Tab-separated table of C-alpha atoms and ligand atoms in Angstrom:
chain	number	residue	atom	x	y	z
S	6	UNK	CA	39.394	78.608	-35.094
S	7	UNK	CA	36.996	76.882	-37.422
S	8	UNK	CA	34.669	79.143	-39.349
S	9	UNK	CA	31.189	78.233	-40.440
S	10	UNK	CA	31.018	76.968	-43.974
S	11	UNK	CA	28.643	79.070	-46.001
S	12	UNK	CA	27.109	77.977	-49.258
S	13	UNK	CA	29.551	78.997	-51.938
S	14	UNK	CA	27.972	81.228	-54.520
S	15	UNK	CA	30.738	81.747	-57.009
S	16	UNK	CA	30.524	79.622	-60.138
S	17	UNK	CA	31.281	80.734	-63.643
S	18	UNK	CA	34.360	82.664	-64.582
S	19	UNK	CA	35.805	86.027	-63.693
S	20	UNK	CA	36.859	87.476	-60.387
S	21	UNK	CA	39.165	85.656	-58.039
S	22	UNK	CA	37.348	82.365	-57.631
S	23	UNK	CA	37.933	80.831	-54.212
S	24	UNK	CA	39.867	77.585	-54.205
S	25	UNK	CA	38.081	74.533	-52.771
S	26	UNK	CA	41.025	72.151	-53.122
S	27	UNK	CA	44.550	72.331	-54.416
S	28	UNK	CA	47.580	70.184	-55.126
S	29	UNK	CA	51.119	71.505	-54.888
S	30	UNK	CA	53.957	69.575	-56.500
S	31	UNK	CA	52.204	66.302	-55.817
S	32	UNK	CA	54.268	63.246	-56.604
S	33	UNK	CA	52.717	59.820	-56.251
S	34	UNK	CA	54.826	56.767	-56.923
S	35	UNK	CA	53.812	53.148	-56.507
S	36	UNK	CA	56.331	50.378	-55.906
S	37	UNK	CA	60.091	50.584	-55.837
S	38	UNK	CA	63.023	49.756	-58.085
S	39	UNK	CA	62.090	48.195	-61.407
S	40	UNK	CA	58.388	48.115	-60.622
S	41	UNK	CA	58.257	51.782	-59.614
S	42	UNK	CA	55.448	53.665	-61.351
S	43	UNK	CA	55.124	57.428	-61.141
S	44	UNK	CA	51.355	57.929	-61.238
S	45	UNK	CA	51.473	61.681	-60.517
S	46	UNK	CA	54.481	63.676	-61.566
S	47	UNK	CA	54.658	66.944	-59.620
S	48	UNK	CA	51.083	68.049	-60.193
S	49	UNK	CA	49.968	71.582	-59.358
S	50	UNK	CA	46.258	72.259	-59.623
S	51	UNK	CA	43.606	74.536	-58.141
S	52	UNK	CA	39.983	73.398	-58.006
S	53	UNK	CA	37.719	76.462	-57.991
S	54	UNK	CA	34.861	76.588	-55.520
S	55	UNK	CA	31.366	76.405	-56.956
S	56	UNK	CA	32.648	74.946	-60.211
S	57	UNK	CA	32.254	71.603	-61.935
S	58	UNK	CA	35.675	70.269	-62.970
S	59	UNK	CA	36.175	67.205	-65.167
S	60	UNK	CA	39.414	65.215	-65.265
S	61	UNK	CA	40.175	63.380	-68.503
S	62	UNK	CA	43.065	61.495	-70.016
S	63	UNK	CA	44.061	58.052	-71.279
S	64	UNK	CA	43.768	54.932	-69.153
S	65	UNK	CA	46.650	54.854	-66.685
S	66	UNK	CA	47.310	58.606	-66.934
S	67	UNK	CA	46.664	59.123	-63.212
S	68	UNK	CA	43.076	60.398	-63.100
S	69	UNK	CA	41.874	58.172	-60.266
S	70	UNK	CA	45.125	58.637	-58.394
S	71	UNK	CA	44.799	62.421	-58.583
S	72	UNK	CA	41.197	62.266	-57.423
S	73	UNK	CA	42.022	59.896	-54.561
S	74	UNK	CA	44.924	62.080	-53.441
S	75	UNK	CA	42.826	65.276	-53.594
S	76	UNK	CA	40.083	63.548	-51.603
S	77	UNK	CA	42.431	62.196	-48.934
S	78	UNK	CA	41.631	58.597	-49.896
S	79	UNK	CA	45.242	57.952	-50.794
S	80	UNK	CA	48.522	59.351	-49.500
S	81	UNK	CA	51.026	61.251	-51.632
S	82	UNK	CA	54.727	60.390	-51.918
S	83	UNK	CA	55.623	64.065	-51.699
S	84	UNK	CA	53.957	67.431	-52.142
S	85	UNK	CA	50.884	68.937	-50.510
S	86	UNK	CA	47.120	68.693	-50.793
S	87	UNK	CA	44.771	71.289	-49.336
S	88	UNK	CA	41.020	71.181	-48.817
S	89	UNK	CA	40.143	74.858	-48.561
S	90	UNK	CA	42.923	76.120	-46.266
S	91	UNK	CA	43.480	72.827	-44.475
S	92	UNK	CA	46.552	70.901	-45.498
S	93	UNK	CA	45.490	67.253	-45.463
S	94	UNK	CA	48.854	65.777	-46.337
S	95	UNK	CA	50.397	64.938	-43.018
S	96	UNK	CA	47.127	64.807	-41.100
S	97	UNK	CA	46.919	61.876	-38.724
S	98	UNK	CA	44.513	59.077	-39.668
S	99	UNK	CA	41.814	60.051	-37.227
S	100	UNK	CA	41.754	63.687	-38.255
S	101	UNK	CA	41.826	62.770	-41.930
S	102	UNK	CA	38.946	60.330	-41.512
S	103	UNK	CA	36.925	62.985	-39.755
S	104	UNK	CA	37.734	65.621	-42.373
S	105	UNK	CA	36.701	63.237	-45.149
S	106	UNK	CA	33.497	62.430	-43.336
S	107	UNK	CA	32.573	66.035	-42.577
S	108	UNK	CA	33.810	67.949	-45.590
S	109	UNK	CA	34.015	65.647	-48.593
S	110	UNK	CA	31.424	63.706	-50.582
S	111	UNK	CA	32.031	60.757	-52.886
S	112	UNK	CA	30.178	59.215	-55.785
S	113	UNK	CA	31.651	55.970	-56.991
S	114	UNK	CA	31.109	54.069	-60.208
S	115	UNK	CA	29.416	51.243	-58.347
S	116	UNK	CA	26.803	53.090	-56.360
S	117	UNK	CA	27.624	51.416	-53.048
S	118	UNK	CA	24.054	51.535	-51.790
S	119	UNK	CA	22.977	49.215	-48.986
S	120	UNK	CA	20.350	46.820	-50.383
S	121	UNK	CA	18.352	46.498	-47.170
S	122	UNK	CA	17.846	50.249	-46.741
S	123	UNK	CA	15.403	52.326	-48.745
S	124	UNK	CA	16.483	55.349	-50.797
S	125	UNK	CA	16.004	57.873	-48.002
S	126	UNK	CA	17.834	55.695	-45.458
S	127	UNK	CA	20.709	55.288	-47.888
S	128	UNK	CA	20.865	59.050	-48.414
S	129	UNK	CA	21.058	59.837	-44.704
S	130	UNK	CA	23.249	56.864	-43.746
S	131	UNK	CA	26.585	58.741	-43.610
S	132	UNK	CA	25.043	61.373	-41.350
S	133	UNK	CA	23.426	58.695	-39.200
S	134	UNK	CA	26.810	57.037	-38.781
S	135	UNK	CA	28.380	60.381	-37.913
S	136	UNK	CA	25.582	61.052	-35.419
S	137	UNK	CA	24.528	64.183	-37.264
S	138	UNK	CA	20.962	65.260	-37.795
S	139	UNK	CA	20.193	66.045	-41.411
S	140	UNK	CA	19.055	69.599	-42.118
S	141	UNK	CA	15.501	68.817	-43.254
S	142	UNK	CA	15.084	71.839	-45.540
S	143	UNK	CA	18.360	71.033	-47.248
S	144	UNK	CA	17.508	67.357	-47.542
S	145	UNK	CA	14.171	68.228	-49.155
S	146	UNK	CA	15.946	70.470	-51.609
S	147	UNK	CA	18.504	67.815	-52.498
S	148	UNK	CA	15.817	65.164	-52.978
S	149	UNK	CA	13.886	67.613	-55.128
S	150	UNK	CA	16.965	68.515	-57.159
S	151	UNK	CA	17.760	64.900	-57.964
S	152	UNK	CA	14.087	64.151	-58.647
S	153	UNK	CA	13.670	61.337	-56.124
S	154	UNK	CA	10.701	62.634	-54.156
S	155	UNK	CA	8.444	59.775	-55.301
S	156	UNK	CA	11.021	57.060	-54.709
S	157	UNK	CA	12.257	57.552	-51.179
S	158	UNK	CA	10.654	54.400	-49.787
S	159	UNK	CA	12.022	52.192	-52.555
S	160	UNK	CA	14.971	49.892	-51.972
S	161	UNK	CA	17.851	49.895	-54.470
S	162	UNK	CA	16.628	46.723	-56.257
S	163	UNK	CA	13.322	48.507	-56.895
S	164	UNK	CA	15.101	51.387	-58.641
S	165	UNK	CA	16.629	51.712	-62.097
S	166	UNK	CA	20.390	52.101	-62.446
S	167	UNK	CA	19.993	55.817	-63.084
S	168	UNK	CA	17.765	56.205	-60.041
S	169	UNK	CA	20.240	54.279	-57.885
S	170	UNK	CA	23.018	56.554	-59.017
S	171	UNK	CA	20.817	59.554	-58.234
S	172	UNK	CA	20.439	58.187	-54.713
S	173	UNK	CA	24.234	58.014	-54.535
S	174	UNK	CA	24.416	61.623	-55.769
S	175	UNK	CA	21.826	62.702	-53.184
S	176	UNK	CA	23.777	60.871	-50.473
S	177	UNK	CA	26.897	62.825	-51.425
S	178	UNK	CA	25.005	66.139	-51.497
S	179	UNK	CA	22.912	65.606	-48.374
S	180	UNK	CA	25.702	66.079	-45.867
S	181	UNK	CA	26.554	69.387	-47.551
S	182	UNK	CA	30.197	68.649	-48.183
S	183	UNK	CA	32.517	71.402	-49.332
S	184	UNK	CA	33.496	69.330	-52.329
S	185	UNK	CA	32.241	66.190	-54.077
S	186	UNK	CA	34.489	63.795	-55.970
S	187	UNK	CA	33.188	61.305	-58.510
S	188	UNK	CA	35.226	58.641	-60.326
S	189	UNK	CA	33.280	57.939	-63.514
S	190	UNK	CA	29.971	58.318	-61.686
S	191	UNK	CA	28.058	57.667	-64.900
S	192	UNK	CA	30.369	54.936	-66.180
S	193	UNK	CA	27.831	52.172	-65.495
S	194	UNK	CA	24.788	53.954	-66.857
S	195	UNK	CA	23.244	54.022	-70.305
S	196	UNK	CA	23.365	57.394	-72.029
S	197	UNK	CA	19.897	58.479	-70.929
S	198	UNK	CA	20.407	57.641	-67.259
S	199	UNK	CA	23.893	59.135	-67.481
S	200	UNK	CA	22.465	62.372	-68.862
S	201	UNK	CA	19.988	62.488	-65.973
S	202	UNK	CA	22.706	62.125	-63.368
S	203	UNK	CA	24.973	64.638	-65.108
S	204	UNK	CA	22.067	67.058	-65.283
S	205	UNK	CA	21.623	66.730	-61.517
S	206	UNK	CA	25.301	67.264	-60.883
S	207	UNK	CA	25.158	70.383	-63.048
S	208	UNK	CA	22.119	71.677	-61.187
S	209	UNK	CA	23.726	71.032	-57.829
S	210	UNK	CA	26.540	73.346	-58.930
S	211	UNK	CA	24.248	76.002	-60.420
S	212	UNK	CA	21.479	75.920	-57.825
S	213	UNK	CA	23.125	74.625	-54.648
S	214	UNK	CA	26.591	76.120	-55.165
S	215	UNK	CA	28.240	72.702	-54.945
S	216	UNK	CA	31.877	72.109	-55.964
S	217	UNK	CA	32.357	68.932	-58.030
S	218	UNK	CA	35.366	67.095	-59.420
S	219	UNK	CA	34.557	64.233	-61.783
S	220	UNK	CA	36.795	61.772	-63.572
S	221	UNK	CA	35.373	60.730	-66.937
S	222	UNK	CA	36.332	59.130	-70.243
S	223	UNK	CA	33.312	60.528	-71.964
S	224	UNK	CA	33.348	63.779	-73.971
S	225	UNK	CA	29.623	64.289	-73.486
S	226	UNK	CA	29.942	63.863	-69.722
S	227	UNK	CA	32.862	66.303	-69.704
S	228	UNK	CA	30.766	68.876	-71.561
S	229	UNK	CA	28.608	69.287	-68.430
S	230	UNK	CA	31.649	70.647	-66.594
S	231	UNK	CA	32.910	74.236	-66.420
S	232	UNK	CA	36.473	73.158	-66.944
S	233	UNK	CA	38.259	70.053	-68.200
S	234	UNK	CA	41.738	69.084	-67.042
S	235	UNK	CA	43.708	66.697	-69.252
S	236	UNK	CA	46.172	64.304	-67.717
S	237	UNK	CA	48.871	62.349	-69.536
S	238	UNK	CA	51.598	60.313	-67.860
S	239	UNK	CA	50.806	61.777	-64.475
S	240	UNK	CA	50.932	65.407	-65.579
S	241	UNK	CA	48.305	67.992	-66.361
S	242	UNK	CA	49.017	68.703	-69.991
S	243	UNK	CA	46.067	70.867	-70.976
S	244	UNK	CA	42.810	72.386	-69.818
S	245	UNK	CA	39.647	73.704	-71.427
S	246	UNK	CA	37.004	76.087	-70.089
S	247	UNK	CA	33.331	75.883	-71.048
S	248	UNK	CA	33.890	72.651	-72.965
S	249	UNK	CA	31.532	71.361	-75.619
S	250	UNK	CA	31.428	67.653	-76.467
S	251	UNK	CA	32.785	68.374	-79.957
S	252	UNK	CA	35.663	70.477	-78.662
S	253	UNK	CA	36.551	67.785	-76.101
S	254	UNK	CA	36.447	65.082	-78.799
S	255	UNK	CA	38.716	67.152	-81.043
S	256	UNK	CA	41.172	67.668	-78.196
S	257	UNK	CA	41.141	63.946	-77.362
S	258	UNK	CA	41.808	63.107	-81.022
S	259	UNK	CA	44.825	65.387	-81.091
S	260	UNK	CA	46.211	63.673	-77.983
S	261	UNK	CA	45.598	60.243	-79.508
S	262	UNK	CA	47.345	61.266	-82.701
S	263	UNK	CA	50.378	62.550	-80.845
S	264	UNK	CA	50.537	59.535	-78.565
S	265	UNK	CA	50.168	56.914	-81.267
S	266	UNK	CA	53.193	55.088	-82.606
S	267	UNK	CA	52.518	53.821	-86.130
C	492	LIG	N1	47.963	50.322	-56.222
C	492	LIG	C1	48.768	50.490	-57.274
C	492	LIG	N2	49.963	49.876	-57.342
C	492	LIG	C2	50.786	50.040	-58.395
C	492	LIG	N3	50.515	50.851	-59.421
C	492	LIG	C3	49.349	51.497	-59.428
C	492	LIG	C4	48.399	51.357	-58.363
C	492	LIG	N4	47.327	52.126	-58.630
C	492	LIG	C5	47.579	52.712	-59.817
C	492	LIG	N5	48.783	52.348	-60.297
C	492	LIG	C6	49.407	52.805	-61.539
C	492	LIG	O1	49.391	54.222	-61.558
C	492	LIG	C7	49.075	54.710	-62.855
C	492	LIG	C8	47.861	55.620	-62.771
C	492	LIG	O2	46.739	54.839	-62.405
C	492	LIG	P1	45.271	55.457	-62.284
C	492	LIG	O3	44.403	54.410	-61.704
C	492	LIG	O4	45.347	56.760	-61.595
C	492	LIG	O5	44.901	55.700	-63.822
C	492	LIG	P2	43.564	56.269	-64.480
C	492	LIG	O6	43.927	57.458	-65.284
C	492	LIG	O7	42.520	56.428	-63.452
C	492	LIG	O8	43.195	55.080	-65.487
C	492	LIG	P3	41.757	54.456	-65.898
C	492	LIG	O9	41.208	55.398	-66.926
C	492	LIG	O10	42.138	53.148	-66.512
C	492	LIG	O11	40.913	54.324	-64.683
C	492	LIG	C9	48.871	53.481	-63.729
C	492	LIG	O12	50.045	53.257	-64.446
C	492	LIG	C10	48.613	52.371	-62.751
C	492	LIG	O13	49.060	51.148	-63.256
C	493	LIG	MG1	40.701	55.387	-63.041
């Protein structure tokens, strides 16, 4: 019943881009009664395969919640989430854990590297835990793409912040997940290190056919994406294709102006 996952080669626009993940009428509410917060308000979204999608919006607009729900890290109150054709809403814990492990990659703001392992050991750790042998040719390519070939024996405290985050990116790419989610993956980096990491993410989409969804506050970071989704009050209120930093900044300004009460 399961089909082999080939390297997606779509990317760019045009044609009927395959969908890597989608949300249908997703409602996420926290709390009850007076403390009830609707974090996602009936969200419908398709994430195209082989594309780099950025999610933006004000603090509290639901960006992390949307990402966590799409990635199966959080449950929805109602509605459906699909990874490829698999509906993950309603999957039992064990199956969901396995699906996350086998098909999804994560890059967090804090790199979550193990200090006692070197870079290479950190990169292959998830596969080691899963008892899977890394595909050596692929691993070499990932290490090459993120520019870590000379640093594989170094432990995290012997690496710069940007290099540590590149290890985290390589770790996410190494297992060849169908889709990678990042919640402000460059949030802790200075602009140069951030640009490095964003460049690698971009290349992993262009050269490795990776699908990436990234939450960011930063217009420059968003400009590396193919598409930007804007959230406000738990709804997708706008989107932009082939964003430039200036265009994203302009759009953010217009949201600020509308949202501000003087
Ligand atoms: N565990 C929780 N319990 C209660 N409310 C929550 C919880 N997690 C998030 N929320 C609320 O849901 C809304 C959306 O939160 P979310 O973390 O998705 O925002 P965000 O867009 O990622 O914001 P930021 O840019 O600050 O990270 C917020 O109003 C938040 O207070
Ligand atoms: Mg957040």
